Short mmCIF file of N, CA, C and O in Angstrom, two decimals:
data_model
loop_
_atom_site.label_atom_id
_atom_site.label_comp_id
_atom_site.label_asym_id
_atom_site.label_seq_id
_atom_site.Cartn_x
_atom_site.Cartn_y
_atom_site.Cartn_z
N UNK A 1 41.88 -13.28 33.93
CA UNK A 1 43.06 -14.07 34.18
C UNK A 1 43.76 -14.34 32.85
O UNK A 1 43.26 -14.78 31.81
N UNK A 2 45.18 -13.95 33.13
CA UNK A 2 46.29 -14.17 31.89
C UNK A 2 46.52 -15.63 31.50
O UNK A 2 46.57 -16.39 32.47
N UNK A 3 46.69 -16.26 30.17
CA UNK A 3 47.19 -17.69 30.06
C UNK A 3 48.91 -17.67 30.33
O UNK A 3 49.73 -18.59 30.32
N UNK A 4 49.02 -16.54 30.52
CA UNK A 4 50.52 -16.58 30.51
C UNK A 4 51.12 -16.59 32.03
O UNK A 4 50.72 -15.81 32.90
N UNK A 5 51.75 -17.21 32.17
CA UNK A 5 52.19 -16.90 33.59
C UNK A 5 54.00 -16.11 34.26
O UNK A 5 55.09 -16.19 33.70
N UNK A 6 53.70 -15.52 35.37
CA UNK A 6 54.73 -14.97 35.82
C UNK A 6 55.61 -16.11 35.52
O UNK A 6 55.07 -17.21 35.59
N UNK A 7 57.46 -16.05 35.05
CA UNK A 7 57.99 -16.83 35.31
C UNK A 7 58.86 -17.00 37.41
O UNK A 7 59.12 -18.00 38.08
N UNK A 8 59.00 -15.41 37.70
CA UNK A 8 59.05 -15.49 38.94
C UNK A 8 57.69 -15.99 40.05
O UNK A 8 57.91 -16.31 41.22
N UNK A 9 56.47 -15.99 39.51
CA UNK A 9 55.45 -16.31 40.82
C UNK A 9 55.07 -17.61 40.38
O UNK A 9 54.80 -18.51 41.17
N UNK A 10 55.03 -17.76 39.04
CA UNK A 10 54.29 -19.04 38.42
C UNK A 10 52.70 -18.86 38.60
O UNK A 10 51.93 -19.81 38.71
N UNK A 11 52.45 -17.93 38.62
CA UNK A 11 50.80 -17.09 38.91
C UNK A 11 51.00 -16.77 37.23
O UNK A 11 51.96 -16.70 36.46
N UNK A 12 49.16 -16.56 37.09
CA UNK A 12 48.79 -15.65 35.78
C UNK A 12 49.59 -14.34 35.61
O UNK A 12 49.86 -13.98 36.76
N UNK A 13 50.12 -13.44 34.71
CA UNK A 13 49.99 -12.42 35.10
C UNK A 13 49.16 -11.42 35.10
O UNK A 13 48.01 -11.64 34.73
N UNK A 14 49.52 -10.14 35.47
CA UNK A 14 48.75 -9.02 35.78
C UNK A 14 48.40 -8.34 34.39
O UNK A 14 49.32 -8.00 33.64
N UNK A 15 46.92 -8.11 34.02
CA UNK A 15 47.24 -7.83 32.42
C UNK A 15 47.57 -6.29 32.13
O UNK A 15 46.78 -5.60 32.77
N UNK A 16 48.46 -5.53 31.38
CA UNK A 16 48.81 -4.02 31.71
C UNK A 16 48.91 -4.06 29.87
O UNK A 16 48.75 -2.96 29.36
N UNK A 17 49.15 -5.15 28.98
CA UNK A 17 48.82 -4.75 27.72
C UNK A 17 47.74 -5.89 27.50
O UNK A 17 47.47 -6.90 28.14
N UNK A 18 47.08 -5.19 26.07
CA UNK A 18 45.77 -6.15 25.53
C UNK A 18 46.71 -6.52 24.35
O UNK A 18 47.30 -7.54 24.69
N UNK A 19 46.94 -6.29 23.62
CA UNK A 19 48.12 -6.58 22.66
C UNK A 19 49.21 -6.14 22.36
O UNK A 19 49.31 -4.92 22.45
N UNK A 20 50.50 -6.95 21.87
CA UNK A 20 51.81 -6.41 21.51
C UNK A 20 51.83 -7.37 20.29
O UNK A 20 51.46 -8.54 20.20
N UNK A 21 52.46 -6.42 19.24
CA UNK A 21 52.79 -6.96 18.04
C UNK A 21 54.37 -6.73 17.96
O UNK A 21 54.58 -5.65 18.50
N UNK A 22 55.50 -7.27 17.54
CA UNK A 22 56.33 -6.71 17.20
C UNK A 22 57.26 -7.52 15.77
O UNK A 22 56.98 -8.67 15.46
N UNK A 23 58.08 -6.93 15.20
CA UNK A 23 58.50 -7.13 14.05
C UNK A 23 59.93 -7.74 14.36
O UNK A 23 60.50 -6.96 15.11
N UNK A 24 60.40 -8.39 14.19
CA UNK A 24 61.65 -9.39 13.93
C UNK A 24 61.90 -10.15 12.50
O UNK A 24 61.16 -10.33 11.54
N UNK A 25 63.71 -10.68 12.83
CA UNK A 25 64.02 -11.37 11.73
C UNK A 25 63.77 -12.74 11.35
O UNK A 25 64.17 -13.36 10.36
N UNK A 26 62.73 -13.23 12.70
CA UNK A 26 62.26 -14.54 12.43
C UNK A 26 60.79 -14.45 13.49
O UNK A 26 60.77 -13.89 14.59
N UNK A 27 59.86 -15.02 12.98
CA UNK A 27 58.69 -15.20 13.69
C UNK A 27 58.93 -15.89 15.06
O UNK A 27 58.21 -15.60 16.01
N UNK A 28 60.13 -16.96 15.20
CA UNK A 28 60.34 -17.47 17.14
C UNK A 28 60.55 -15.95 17.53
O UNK A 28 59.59 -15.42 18.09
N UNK A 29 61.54 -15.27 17.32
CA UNK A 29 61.92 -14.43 17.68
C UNK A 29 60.56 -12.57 17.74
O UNK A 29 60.43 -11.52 18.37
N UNK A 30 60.19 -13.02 17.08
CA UNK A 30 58.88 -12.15 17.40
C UNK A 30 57.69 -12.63 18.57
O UNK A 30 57.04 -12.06 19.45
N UNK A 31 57.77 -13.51 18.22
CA UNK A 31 56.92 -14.67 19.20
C UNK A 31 57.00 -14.31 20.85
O UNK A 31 56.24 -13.90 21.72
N UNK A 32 58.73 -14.81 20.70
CA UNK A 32 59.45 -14.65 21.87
C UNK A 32 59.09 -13.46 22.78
O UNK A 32 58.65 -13.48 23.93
N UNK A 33 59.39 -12.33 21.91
CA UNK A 33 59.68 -10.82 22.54
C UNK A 33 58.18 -10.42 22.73
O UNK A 33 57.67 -10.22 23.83
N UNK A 34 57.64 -10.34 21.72
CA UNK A 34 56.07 -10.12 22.31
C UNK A 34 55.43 -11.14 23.40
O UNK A 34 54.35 -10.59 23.64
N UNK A 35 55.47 -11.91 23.93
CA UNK A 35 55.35 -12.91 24.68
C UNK A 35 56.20 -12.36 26.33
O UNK A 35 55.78 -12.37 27.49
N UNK A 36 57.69 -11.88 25.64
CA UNK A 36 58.46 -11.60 27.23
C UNK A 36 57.46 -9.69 27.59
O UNK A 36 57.17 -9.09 28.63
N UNK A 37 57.27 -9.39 26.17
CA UNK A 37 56.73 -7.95 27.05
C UNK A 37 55.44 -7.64 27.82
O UNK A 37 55.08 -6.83 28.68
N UNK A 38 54.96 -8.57 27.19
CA UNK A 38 53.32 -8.94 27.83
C UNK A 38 54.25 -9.52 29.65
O UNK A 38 53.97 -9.19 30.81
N UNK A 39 55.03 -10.18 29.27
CA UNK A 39 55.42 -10.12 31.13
C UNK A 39 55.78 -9.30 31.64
O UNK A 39 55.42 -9.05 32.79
N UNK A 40 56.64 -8.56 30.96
CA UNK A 40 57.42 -7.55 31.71
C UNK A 40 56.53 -6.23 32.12
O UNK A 40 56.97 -5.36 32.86
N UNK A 41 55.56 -6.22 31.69
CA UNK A 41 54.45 -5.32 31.50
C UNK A 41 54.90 -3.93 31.07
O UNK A 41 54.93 -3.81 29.85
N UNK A 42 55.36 -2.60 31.92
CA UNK A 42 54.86 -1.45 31.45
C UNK A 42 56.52 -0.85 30.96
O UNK A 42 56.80 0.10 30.23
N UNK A 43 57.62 -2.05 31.83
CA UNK A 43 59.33 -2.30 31.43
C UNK A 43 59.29 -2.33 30.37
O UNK A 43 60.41 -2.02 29.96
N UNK A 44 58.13 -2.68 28.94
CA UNK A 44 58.32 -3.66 27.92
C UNK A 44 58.69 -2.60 26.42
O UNK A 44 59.09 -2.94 25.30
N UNK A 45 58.48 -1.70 26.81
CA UNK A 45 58.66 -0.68 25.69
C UNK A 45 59.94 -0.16 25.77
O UNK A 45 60.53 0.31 24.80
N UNK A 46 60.65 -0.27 27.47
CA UNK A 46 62.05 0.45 27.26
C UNK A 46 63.21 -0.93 26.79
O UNK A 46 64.37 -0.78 26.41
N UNK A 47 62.44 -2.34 26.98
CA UNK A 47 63.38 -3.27 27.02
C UNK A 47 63.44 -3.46 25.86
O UNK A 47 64.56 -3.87 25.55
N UNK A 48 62.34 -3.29 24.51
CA UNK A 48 62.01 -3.29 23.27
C UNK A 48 63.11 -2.06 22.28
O UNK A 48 63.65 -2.23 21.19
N UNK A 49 63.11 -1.11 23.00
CA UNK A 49 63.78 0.05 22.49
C UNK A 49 65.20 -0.45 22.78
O UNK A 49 65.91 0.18 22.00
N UNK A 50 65.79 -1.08 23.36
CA UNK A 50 66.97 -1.48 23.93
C UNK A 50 67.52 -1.89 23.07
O UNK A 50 68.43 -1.32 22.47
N UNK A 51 66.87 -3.52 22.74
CA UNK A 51 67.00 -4.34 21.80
C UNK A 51 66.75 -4.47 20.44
O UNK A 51 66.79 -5.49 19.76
N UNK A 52 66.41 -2.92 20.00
CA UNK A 52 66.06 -2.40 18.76
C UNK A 52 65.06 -3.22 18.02
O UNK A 52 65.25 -3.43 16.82
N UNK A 53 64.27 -3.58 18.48
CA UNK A 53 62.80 -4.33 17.94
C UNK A 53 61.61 -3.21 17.80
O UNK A 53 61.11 -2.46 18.65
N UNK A 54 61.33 -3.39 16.36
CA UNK A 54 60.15 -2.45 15.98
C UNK A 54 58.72 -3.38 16.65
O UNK A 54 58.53 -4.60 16.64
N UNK A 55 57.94 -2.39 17.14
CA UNK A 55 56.89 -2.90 18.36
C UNK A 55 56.03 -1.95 18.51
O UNK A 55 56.28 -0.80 18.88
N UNK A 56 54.33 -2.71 18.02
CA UNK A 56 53.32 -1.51 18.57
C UNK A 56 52.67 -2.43 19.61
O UNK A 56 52.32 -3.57 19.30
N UNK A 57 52.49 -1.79 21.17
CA UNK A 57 51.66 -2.31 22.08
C UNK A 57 50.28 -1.42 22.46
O UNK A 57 50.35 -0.19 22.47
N UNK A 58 49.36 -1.93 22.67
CA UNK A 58 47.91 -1.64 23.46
C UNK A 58 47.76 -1.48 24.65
O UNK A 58 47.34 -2.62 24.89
N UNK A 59 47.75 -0.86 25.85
CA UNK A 59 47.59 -1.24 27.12
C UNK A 59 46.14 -1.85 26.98
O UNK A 59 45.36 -2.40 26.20
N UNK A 60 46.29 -1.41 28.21
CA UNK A 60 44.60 -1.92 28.71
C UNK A 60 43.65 -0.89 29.07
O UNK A 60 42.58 -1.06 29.65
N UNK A 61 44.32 0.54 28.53
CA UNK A 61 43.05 1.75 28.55
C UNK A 61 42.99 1.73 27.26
O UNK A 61 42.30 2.68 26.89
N UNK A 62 43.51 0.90 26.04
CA UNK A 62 43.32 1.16 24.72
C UNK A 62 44.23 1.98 24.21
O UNK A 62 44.09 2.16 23.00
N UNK A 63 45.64 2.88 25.00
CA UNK A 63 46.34 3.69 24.33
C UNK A 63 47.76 2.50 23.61
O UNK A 63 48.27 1.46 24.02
N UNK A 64 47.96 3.49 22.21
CA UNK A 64 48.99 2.76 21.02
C UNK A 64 50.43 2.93 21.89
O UNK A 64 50.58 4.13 22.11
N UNK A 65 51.10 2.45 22.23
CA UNK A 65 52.56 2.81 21.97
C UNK A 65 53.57 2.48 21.03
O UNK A 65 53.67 1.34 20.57
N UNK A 66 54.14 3.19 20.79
CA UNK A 66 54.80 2.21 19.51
C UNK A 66 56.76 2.99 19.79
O UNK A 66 57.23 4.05 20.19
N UNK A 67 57.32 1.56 19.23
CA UNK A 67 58.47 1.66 19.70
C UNK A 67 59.28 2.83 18.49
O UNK A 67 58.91 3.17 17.37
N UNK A 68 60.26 3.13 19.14
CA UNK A 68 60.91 4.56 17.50
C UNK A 68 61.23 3.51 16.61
O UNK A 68 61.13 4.00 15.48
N UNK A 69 61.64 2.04 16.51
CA UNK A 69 61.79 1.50 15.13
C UNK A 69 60.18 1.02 14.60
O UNK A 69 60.20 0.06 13.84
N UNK A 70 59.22 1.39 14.82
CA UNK A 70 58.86 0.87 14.16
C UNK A 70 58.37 2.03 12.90
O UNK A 70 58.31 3.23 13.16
N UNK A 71 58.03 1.48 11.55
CA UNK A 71 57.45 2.23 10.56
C UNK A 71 56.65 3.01 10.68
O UNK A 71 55.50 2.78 11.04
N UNK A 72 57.34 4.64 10.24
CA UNK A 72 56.37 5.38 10.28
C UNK A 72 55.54 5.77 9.22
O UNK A 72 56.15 5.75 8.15
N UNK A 73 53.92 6.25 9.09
CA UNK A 73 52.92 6.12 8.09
C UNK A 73 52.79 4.95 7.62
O UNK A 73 53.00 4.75 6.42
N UNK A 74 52.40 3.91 8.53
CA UNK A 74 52.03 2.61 9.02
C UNK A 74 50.55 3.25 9.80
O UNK A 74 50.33 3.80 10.89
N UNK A 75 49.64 2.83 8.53
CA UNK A 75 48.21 3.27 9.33
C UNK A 75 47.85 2.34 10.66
O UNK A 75 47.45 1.22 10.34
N UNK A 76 47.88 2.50 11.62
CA UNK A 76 47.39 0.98 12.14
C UNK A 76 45.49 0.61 12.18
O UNK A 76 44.42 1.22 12.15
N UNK A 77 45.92 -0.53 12.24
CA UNK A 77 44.30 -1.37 11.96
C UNK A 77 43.20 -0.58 12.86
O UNK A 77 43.34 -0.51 14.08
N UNK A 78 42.17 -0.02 12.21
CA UNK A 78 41.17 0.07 13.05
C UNK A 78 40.07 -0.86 12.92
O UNK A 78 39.65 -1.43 11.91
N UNK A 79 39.59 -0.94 14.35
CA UNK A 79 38.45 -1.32 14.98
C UNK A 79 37.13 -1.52 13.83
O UNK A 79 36.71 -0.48 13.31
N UNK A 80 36.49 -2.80 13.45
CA UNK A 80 35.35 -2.37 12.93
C UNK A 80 34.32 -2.82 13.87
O UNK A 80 34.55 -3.55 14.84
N UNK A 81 32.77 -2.18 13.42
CA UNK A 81 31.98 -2.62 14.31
C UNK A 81 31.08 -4.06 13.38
O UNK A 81 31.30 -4.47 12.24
N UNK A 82 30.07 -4.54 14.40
CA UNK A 82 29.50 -5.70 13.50
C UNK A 82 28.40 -5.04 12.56
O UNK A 82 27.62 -5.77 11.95
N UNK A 83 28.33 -3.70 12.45
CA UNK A 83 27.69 -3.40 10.87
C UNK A 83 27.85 -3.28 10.31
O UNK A 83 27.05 -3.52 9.41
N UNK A 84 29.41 -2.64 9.94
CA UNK A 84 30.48 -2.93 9.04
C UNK A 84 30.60 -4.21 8.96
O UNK A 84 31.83 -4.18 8.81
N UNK A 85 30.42 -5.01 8.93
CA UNK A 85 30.94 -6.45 7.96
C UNK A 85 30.01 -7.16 7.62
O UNK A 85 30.22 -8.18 6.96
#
């Protein structure tokens, strides 16, 4: 169960990303948009591309998407395990 809720059902929502990061000119505004795409669920990459916000999301099989603004040769973070640290 999502902490976030539908604003149309007022239910949790349905989870379709594990994380969205995205880049803006102010942290509300990053906040914001990563927050509305996690609702919008799988809409959230074309509504991101729209609004020209650089954005890497996770679903929930673990695949990257990443929006065309964001930086390219931008390693992204990998995974460590607990023997690494």
């Amino acid at each position: 169960m999502h902490h976030i809720l539908d604003p149309h059902l007022l239910q949790p929502i349905e989870p379709y990303w594990c994380t969205v990061t995205v880049a803006a000119t102010s942290c509300l505004l990053a906040n914001t948009a990563s927050t509305a795409s996690i609702v919008k669920g799988p809409q959230a990459t074309e509504w991101l591309e729209r609004i020209g916000l650089p954005a890497r999301l996770i679903d929930a099989n673990r695949n990257t998407i990443l929006t065309s603004q964001w930086p390219v040769g931008i390693a992204p973070p990998t995974e460590s395990t607990p023997e690494e640290n």
